Short mmCIF file of C-alpha atoms and ligand atoms in Angstrom, two decimals:
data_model
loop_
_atom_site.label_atom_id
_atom_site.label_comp_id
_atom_site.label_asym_id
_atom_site.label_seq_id
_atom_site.Cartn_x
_atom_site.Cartn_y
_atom_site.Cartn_z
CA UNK A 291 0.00 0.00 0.00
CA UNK A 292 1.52 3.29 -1.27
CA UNK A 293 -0.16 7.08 -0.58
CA UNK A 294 0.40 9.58 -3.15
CA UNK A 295 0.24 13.08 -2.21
CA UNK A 296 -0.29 16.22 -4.08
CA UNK A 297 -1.95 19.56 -4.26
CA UNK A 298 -4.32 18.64 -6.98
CA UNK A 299 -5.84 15.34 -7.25
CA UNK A 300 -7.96 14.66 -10.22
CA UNK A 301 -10.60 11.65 -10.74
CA UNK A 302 -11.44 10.55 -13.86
CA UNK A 303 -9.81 10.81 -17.56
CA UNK A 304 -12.10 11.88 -20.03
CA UNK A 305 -11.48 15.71 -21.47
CA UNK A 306 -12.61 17.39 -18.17
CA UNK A 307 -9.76 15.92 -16.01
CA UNK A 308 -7.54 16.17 -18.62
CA UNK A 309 -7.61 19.70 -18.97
CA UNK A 310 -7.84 19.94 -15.26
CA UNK A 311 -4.69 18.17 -15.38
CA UNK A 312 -2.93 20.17 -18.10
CA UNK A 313 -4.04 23.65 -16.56
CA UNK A 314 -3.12 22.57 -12.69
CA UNK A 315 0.43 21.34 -14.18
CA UNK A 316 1.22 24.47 -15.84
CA UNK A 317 0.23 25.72 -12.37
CA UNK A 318 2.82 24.20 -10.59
CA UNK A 319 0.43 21.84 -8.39
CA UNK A 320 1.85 18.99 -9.99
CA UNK A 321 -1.62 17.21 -10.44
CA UNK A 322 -1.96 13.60 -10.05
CA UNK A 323 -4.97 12.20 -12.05
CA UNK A 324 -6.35 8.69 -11.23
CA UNK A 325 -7.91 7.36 -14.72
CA UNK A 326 -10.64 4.96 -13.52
CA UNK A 327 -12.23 1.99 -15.05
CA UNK A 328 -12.71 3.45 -18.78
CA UNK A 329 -9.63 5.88 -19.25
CA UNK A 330 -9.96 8.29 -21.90
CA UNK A 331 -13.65 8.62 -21.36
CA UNK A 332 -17.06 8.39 -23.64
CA UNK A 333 -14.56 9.49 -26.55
CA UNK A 334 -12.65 6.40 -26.56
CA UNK A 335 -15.76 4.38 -28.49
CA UNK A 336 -16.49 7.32 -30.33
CA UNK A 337 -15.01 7.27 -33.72
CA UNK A 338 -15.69 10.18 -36.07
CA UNK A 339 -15.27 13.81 -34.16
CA UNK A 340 -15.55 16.60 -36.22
CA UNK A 341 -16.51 18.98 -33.74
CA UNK A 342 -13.60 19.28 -31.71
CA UNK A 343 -12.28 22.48 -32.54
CA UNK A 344 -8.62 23.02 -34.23
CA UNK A 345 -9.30 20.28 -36.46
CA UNK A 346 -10.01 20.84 -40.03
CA UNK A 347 -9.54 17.40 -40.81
CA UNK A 348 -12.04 14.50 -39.57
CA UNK A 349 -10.17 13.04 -36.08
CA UNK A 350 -10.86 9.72 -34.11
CA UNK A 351 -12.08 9.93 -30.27
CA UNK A 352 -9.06 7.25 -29.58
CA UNK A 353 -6.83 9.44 -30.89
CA UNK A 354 -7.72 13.19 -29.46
CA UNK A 355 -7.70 11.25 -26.36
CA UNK A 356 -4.37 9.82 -26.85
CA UNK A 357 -3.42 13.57 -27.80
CA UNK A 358 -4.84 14.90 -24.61
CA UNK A 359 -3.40 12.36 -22.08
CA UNK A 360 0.44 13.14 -23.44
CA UNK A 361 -0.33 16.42 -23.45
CA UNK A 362 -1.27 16.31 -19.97
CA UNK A 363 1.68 14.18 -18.83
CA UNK A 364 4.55 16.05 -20.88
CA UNK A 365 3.29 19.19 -18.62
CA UNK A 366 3.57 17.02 -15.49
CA UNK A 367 1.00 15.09 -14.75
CA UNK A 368 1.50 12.11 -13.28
CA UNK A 369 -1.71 9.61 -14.05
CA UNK A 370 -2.18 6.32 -12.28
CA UNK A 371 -4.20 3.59 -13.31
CA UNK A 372 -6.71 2.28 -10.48
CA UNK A 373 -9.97 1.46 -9.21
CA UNK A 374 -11.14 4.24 -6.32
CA UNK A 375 -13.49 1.95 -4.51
CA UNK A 376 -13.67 4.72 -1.05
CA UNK A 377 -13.85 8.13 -1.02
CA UNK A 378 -13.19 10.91 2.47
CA UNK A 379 -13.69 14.22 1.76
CA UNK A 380 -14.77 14.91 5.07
CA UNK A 381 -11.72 16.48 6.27
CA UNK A 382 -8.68 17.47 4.20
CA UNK A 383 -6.24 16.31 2.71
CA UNK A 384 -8.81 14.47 0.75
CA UNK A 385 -8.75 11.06 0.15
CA UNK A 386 -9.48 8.40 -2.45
CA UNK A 387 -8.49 4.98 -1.93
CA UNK A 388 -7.99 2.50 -5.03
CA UNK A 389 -9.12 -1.53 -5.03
CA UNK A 390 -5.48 -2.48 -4.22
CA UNK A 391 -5.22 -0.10 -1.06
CA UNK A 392 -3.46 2.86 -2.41
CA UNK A 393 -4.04 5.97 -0.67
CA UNK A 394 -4.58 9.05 -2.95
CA UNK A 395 -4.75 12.68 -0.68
CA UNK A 396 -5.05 15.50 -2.22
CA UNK A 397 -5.43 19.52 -1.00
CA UNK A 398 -7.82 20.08 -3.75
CA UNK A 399 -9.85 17.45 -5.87
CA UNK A 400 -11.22 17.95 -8.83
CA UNK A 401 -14.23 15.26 -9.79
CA UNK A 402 -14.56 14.29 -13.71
CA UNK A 403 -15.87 11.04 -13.63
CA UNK A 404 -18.41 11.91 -16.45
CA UNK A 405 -21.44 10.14 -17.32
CA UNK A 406 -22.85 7.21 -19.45
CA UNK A 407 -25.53 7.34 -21.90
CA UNK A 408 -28.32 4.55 -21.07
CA UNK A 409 -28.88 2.03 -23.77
CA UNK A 410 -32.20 -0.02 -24.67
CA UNK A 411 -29.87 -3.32 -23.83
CA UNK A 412 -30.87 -4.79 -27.22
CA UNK A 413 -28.31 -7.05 -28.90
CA UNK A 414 -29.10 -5.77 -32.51
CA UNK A 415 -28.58 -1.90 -30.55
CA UNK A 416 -25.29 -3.00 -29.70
CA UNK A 417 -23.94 -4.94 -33.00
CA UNK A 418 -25.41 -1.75 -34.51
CA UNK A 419 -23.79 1.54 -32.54
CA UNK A 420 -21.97 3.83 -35.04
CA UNK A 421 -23.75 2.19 -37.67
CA UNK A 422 -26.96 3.97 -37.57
CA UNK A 423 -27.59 3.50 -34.15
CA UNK A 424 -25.94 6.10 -31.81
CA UNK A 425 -26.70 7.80 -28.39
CA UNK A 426 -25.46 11.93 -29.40
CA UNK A 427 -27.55 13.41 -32.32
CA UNK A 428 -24.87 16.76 -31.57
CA UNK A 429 -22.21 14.63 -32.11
CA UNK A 430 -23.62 12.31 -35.23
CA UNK A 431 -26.28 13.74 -36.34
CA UNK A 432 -24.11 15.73 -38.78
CA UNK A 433 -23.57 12.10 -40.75
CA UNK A 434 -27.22 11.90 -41.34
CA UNK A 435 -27.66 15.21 -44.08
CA UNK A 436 -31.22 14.38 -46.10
CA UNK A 437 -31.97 11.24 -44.12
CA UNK A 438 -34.29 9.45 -42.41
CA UNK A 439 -34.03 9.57 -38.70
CA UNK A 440 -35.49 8.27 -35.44
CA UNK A 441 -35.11 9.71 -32.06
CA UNK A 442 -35.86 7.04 -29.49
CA UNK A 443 -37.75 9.13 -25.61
CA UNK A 444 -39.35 11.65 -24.08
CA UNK A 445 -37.72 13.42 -22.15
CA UNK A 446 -35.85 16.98 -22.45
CA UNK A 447 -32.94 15.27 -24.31
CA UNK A 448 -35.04 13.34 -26.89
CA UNK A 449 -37.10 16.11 -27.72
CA UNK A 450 -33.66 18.56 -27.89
CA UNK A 451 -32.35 16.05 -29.93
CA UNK A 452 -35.20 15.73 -32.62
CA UNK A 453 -35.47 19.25 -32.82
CA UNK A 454 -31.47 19.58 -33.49
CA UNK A 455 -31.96 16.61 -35.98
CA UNK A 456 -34.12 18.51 -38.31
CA UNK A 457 -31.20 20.78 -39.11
CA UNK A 458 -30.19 17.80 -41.12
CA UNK A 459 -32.67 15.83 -41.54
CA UNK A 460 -36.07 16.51 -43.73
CA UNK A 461 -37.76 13.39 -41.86
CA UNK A 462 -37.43 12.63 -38.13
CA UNK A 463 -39.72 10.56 -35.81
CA UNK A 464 -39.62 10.40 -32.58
CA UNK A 465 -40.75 7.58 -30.87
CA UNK A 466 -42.39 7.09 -27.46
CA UNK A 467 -43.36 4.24 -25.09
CA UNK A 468 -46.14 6.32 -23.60
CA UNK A 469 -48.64 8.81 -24.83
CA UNK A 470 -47.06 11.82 -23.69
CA UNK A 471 -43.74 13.50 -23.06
CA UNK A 472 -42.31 14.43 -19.82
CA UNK A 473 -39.82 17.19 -21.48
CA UNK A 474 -40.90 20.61 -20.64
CA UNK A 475 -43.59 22.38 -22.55
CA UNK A 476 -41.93 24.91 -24.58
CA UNK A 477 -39.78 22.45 -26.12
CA UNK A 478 -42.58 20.35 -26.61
CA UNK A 479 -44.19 23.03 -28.60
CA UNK A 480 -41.53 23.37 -30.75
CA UNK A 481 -41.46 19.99 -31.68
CA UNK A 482 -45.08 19.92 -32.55
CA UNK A 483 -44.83 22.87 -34.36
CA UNK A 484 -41.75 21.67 -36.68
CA UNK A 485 -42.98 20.49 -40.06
CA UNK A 486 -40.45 18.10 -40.26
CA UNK A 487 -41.30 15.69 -37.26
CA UNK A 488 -43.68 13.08 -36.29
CA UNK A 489 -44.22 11.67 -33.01
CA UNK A 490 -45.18 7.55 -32.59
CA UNK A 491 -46.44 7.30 -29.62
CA UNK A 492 -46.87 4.07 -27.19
CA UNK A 493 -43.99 2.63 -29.60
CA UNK A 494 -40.68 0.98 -28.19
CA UNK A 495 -38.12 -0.75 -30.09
CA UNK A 496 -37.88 -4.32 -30.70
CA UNK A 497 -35.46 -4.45 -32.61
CA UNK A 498 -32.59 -2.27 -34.95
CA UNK A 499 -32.72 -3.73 -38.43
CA UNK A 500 -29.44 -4.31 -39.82
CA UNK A 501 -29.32 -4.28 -43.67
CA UNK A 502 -26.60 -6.47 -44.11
CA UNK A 503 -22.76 -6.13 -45.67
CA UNK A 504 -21.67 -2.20 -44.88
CA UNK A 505 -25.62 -0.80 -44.91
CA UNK A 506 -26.03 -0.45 -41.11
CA UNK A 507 -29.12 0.05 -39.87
CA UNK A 508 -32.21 0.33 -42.25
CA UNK A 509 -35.40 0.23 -39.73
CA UNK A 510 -36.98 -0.23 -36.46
CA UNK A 511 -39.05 -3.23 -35.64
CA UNK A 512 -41.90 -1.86 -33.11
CA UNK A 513 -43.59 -3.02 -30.95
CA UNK A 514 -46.95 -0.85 -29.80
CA UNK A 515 -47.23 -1.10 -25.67
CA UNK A 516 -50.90 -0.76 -25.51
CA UNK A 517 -51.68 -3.18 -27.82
CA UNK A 518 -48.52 -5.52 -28.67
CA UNK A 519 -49.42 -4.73 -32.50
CA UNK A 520 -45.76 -4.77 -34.39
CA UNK A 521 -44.65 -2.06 -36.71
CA UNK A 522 -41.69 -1.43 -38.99
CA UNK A 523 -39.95 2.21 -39.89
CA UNK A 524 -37.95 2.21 -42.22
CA UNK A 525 -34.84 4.66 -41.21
CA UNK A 526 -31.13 5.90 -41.62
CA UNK A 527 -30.32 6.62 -38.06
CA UNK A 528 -31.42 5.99 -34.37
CA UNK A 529 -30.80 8.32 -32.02
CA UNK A 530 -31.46 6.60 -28.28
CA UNK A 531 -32.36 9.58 -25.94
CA UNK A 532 -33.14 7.73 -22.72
CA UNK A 533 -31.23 9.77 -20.04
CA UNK A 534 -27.51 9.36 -18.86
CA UNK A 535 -26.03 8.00 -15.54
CA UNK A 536 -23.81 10.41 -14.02
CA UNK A 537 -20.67 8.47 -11.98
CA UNK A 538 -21.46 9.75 -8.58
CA UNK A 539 -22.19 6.71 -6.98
CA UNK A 540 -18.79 7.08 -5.36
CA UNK A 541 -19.70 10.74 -3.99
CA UNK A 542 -23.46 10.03 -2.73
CA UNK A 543 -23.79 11.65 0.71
CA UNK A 544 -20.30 13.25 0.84
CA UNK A 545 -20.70 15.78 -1.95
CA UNK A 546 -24.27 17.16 -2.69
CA UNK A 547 -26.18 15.70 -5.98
CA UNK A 548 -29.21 16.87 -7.49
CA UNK A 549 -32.37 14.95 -8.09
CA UNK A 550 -31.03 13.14 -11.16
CA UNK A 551 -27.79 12.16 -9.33
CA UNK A 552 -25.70 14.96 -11.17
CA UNK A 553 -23.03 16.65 -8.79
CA UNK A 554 -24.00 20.25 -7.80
CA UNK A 555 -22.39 23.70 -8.40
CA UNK A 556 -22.45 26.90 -7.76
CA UNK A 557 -23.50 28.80 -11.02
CA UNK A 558 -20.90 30.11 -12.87
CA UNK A 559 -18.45 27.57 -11.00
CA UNK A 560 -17.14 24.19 -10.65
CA UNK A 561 -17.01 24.63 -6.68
CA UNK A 562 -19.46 21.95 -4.95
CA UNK A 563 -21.31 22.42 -1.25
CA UNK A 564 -17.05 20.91 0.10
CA UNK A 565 -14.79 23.70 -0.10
CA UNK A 566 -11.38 22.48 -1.84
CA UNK A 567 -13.69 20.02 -3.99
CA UNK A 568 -14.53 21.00 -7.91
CA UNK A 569 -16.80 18.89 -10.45
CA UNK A 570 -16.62 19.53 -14.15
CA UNK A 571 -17.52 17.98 -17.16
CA UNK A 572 -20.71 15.21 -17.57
CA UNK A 573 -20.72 14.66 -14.41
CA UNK A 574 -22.34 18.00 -13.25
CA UNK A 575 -23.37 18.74 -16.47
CA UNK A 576 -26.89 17.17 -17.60
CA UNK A 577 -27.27 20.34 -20.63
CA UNK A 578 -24.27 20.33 -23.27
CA UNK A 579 -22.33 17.20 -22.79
CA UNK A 580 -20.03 17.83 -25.66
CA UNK A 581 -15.55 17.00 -25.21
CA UNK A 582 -15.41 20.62 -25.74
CA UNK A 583 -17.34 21.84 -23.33
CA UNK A 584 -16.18 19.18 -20.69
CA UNK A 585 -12.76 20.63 -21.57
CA UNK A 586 -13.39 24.03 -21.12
CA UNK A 587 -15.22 23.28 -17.50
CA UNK A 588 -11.82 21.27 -16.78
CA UNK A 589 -10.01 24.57 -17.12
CA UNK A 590 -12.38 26.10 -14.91
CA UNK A 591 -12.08 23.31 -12.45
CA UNK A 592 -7.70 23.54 -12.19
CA UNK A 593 -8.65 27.53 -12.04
CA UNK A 594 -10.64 27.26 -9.15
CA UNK A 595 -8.59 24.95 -7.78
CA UNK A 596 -5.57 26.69 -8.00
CA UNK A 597 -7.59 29.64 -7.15
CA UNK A 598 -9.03 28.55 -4.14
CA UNK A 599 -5.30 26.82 -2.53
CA UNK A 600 -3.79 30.66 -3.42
CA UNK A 601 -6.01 32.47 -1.11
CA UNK A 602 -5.50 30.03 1.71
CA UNK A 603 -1.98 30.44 1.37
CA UNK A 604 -2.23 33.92 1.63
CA UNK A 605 -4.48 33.40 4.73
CA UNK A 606 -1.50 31.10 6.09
CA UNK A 607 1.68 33.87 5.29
CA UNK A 608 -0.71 36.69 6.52
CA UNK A 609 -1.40 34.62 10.19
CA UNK A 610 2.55 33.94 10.25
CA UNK A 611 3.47 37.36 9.80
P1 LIG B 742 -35.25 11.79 -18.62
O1 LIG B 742 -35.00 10.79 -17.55
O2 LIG B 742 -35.92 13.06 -18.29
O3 LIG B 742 -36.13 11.12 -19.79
C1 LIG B 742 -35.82 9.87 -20.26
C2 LIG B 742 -36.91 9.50 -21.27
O4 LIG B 742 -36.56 8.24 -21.84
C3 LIG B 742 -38.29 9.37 -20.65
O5 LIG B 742 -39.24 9.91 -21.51
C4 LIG B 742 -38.46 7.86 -20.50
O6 LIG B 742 -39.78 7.42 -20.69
C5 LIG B 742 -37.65 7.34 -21.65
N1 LIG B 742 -37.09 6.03 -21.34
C6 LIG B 742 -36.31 5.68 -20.27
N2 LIG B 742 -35.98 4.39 -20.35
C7 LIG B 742 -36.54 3.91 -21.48
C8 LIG B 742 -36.57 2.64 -22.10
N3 LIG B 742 -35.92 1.61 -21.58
N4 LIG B 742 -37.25 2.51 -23.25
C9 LIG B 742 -37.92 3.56 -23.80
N5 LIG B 742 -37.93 4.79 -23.26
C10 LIG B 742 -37.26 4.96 -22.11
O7 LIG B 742 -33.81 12.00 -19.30
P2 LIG B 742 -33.27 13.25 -20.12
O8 LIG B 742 -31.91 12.85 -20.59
O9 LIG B 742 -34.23 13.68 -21.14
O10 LIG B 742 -33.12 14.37 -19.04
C11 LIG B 742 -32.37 14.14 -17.83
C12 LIG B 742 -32.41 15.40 -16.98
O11 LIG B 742 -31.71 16.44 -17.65
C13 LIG B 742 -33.84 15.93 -16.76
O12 LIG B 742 -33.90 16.53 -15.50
C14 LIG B 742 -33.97 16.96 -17.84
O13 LIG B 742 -34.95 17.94 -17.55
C15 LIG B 742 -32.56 17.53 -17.88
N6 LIG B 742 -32.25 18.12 -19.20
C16 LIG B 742 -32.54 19.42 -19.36
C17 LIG B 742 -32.32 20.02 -20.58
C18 LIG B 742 -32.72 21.45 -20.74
O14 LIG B 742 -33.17 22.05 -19.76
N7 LIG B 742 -32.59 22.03 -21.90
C19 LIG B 742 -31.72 19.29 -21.72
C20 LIG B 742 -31.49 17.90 -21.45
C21 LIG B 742 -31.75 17.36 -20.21
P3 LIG B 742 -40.93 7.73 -19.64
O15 LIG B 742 -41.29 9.16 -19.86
O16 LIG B 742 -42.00 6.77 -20.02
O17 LIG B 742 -40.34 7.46 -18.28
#
């Protein structure tokens, strides 16, 4: 059993620590990040990315990863691969401790553990992502220009996500297990509005039809949940909009969550309700959920961070004087 110390410790290794770990380096708080069980993030089983600014050229999520993570470590980061299985924040330094007892205390920790998009759990939805089936119209919907699309919900993302579809798409369904949404009004009203979408309602998905050889997916197999009736839609792309699990099952009743499990911030901030302890990225962010904007709320994160460790060692050279 070892214990690392450091000024800034960092969990999680999508674009949100990453940064964090890039800006606290150049800092001088030589950062120590701890990757977690999927290092790299959402990214890493994301091919195409053609949003990522400073680009012109089509990049892979593997890569701009890759990028990121030797980036972060030629400015001196020092990452560590482990499982944090306990976490103390209850006095400082914090602490996270890893599956094979290592000790990680920090004077400042930054949380970027991100989030997961749910999935239907369908075998055809898995042999079938980034093939026509995918969980980010903002990040694929792009791919789909004058095609046939399906949005699978109906919640605030589903309905976002139709309504961002029809930028690109002249034809988009959305399709709904019940007989009304539960995103909020005005975007409701938008959606009904559009002239390009139509709504299914009490539909869910049986099945994602592949089309065999290098077509992907061609069409949904329905199945109506009033009256068991099946149903088939032909379509280019489906978008499942189901909600997202934040990782905070670490943090429950240390740091403060909101009522969908996302960490909470004070506007305008990454600082949560434990002083010394930032969030940034999908993980106390339910509204953008793009690498960019993970990034940019890492920065924020080593900021406050370094911001936050300067004025209490002012406090501490003011007291001694
Ligand atoms: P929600 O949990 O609000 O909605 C999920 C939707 O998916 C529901 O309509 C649900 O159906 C449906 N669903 C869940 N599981 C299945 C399944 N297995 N099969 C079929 N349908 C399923 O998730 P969101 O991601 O939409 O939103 C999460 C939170 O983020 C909310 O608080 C939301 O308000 C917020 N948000 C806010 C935004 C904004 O303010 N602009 C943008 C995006 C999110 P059912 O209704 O039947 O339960």
């Amino acid at each position: 059993m070892t214990t690392h110390t450091t000024r800034m410790l960092i969990l999680g290794s999508g674009p949100a620590g990453l940064t964090a770990a890039i800006y606290g380096a150049r800092a001088g708080l030589k950062p120590i990040l701890v990757q977690g069980i999927q290092p790299g993030g959402q990214l890493m089983t994301t091919t195409d990315v053609e949003n990522y600014p400073g680009f012109a050229d089509v990049i892979q999520g593997p890569w701009l990863m890759e990028q990121m993570q030797k980036q972060a470590e030629h400015v001196g980061t020092q990452l560590m691969y482990d499982t944090i299985v306990e976490v103390d924040v209850s006095q400082r330094p914090f602490r996270l401790i890893g599956d094979g007892g290592d000790v990680y205390e920090g004077d400042t920790l930054v949380i970027a553990t991100g989030a997961q998009a749910k999935w239907l759990g369908l075998d055809s939805e898995e042999a079938l992502k980034g093939k026509g089936v995918s969980a980010c119209a903002t990040c694929d919907g792009f791919f789909y220009r004058g095609k046939k699309v399906a949005v699978i919900g109906g919640g605030n993302t589903a309905v976002e996500e139709a309504l961002y579809l029809t930028n690109h798409s002249p034809d988009v369904t959305i399709i709904h297990r019940r007989d009304h949404f539960r995103a909020e009004k005005i975007l409701q009203d938008r959606l009904f509005a559009h002239k390009n979408v139509s709504v299914l309602w009490n539909k869910e998905v049986a099945e994602f039809v592949d089309g065999g050889g290098t077509a992907g997916l061609i069409a949904l197999e329905l199945r109506d949940t009033v009256t068991g009736e099946r149903s088939r839609l032909d379509t280019d792309g489906g978008f499942v909009a189901i909600g997202h699990h934040p990782a905070t099952e670490l943090f429950r009743g240390h740091v403060e969550l909101d009522e969908d499990h996302y960490i909470k911030v004070e506007t305008g901030t990454t600082k949560t309700n434990v002083p010394g302890v930032f969030a940034c990225g999908d993980v106390m962010d339910k509204h953008y959920r793009q690498a960019v904007t993970a990034a940019g709320s890492g920065c924020m994160a080593a900021l406050d961070a370094e911001r936050f460790l300067a004025a209490e060692d002012f406090k501490v050279a003011e007291a001694a004087e």
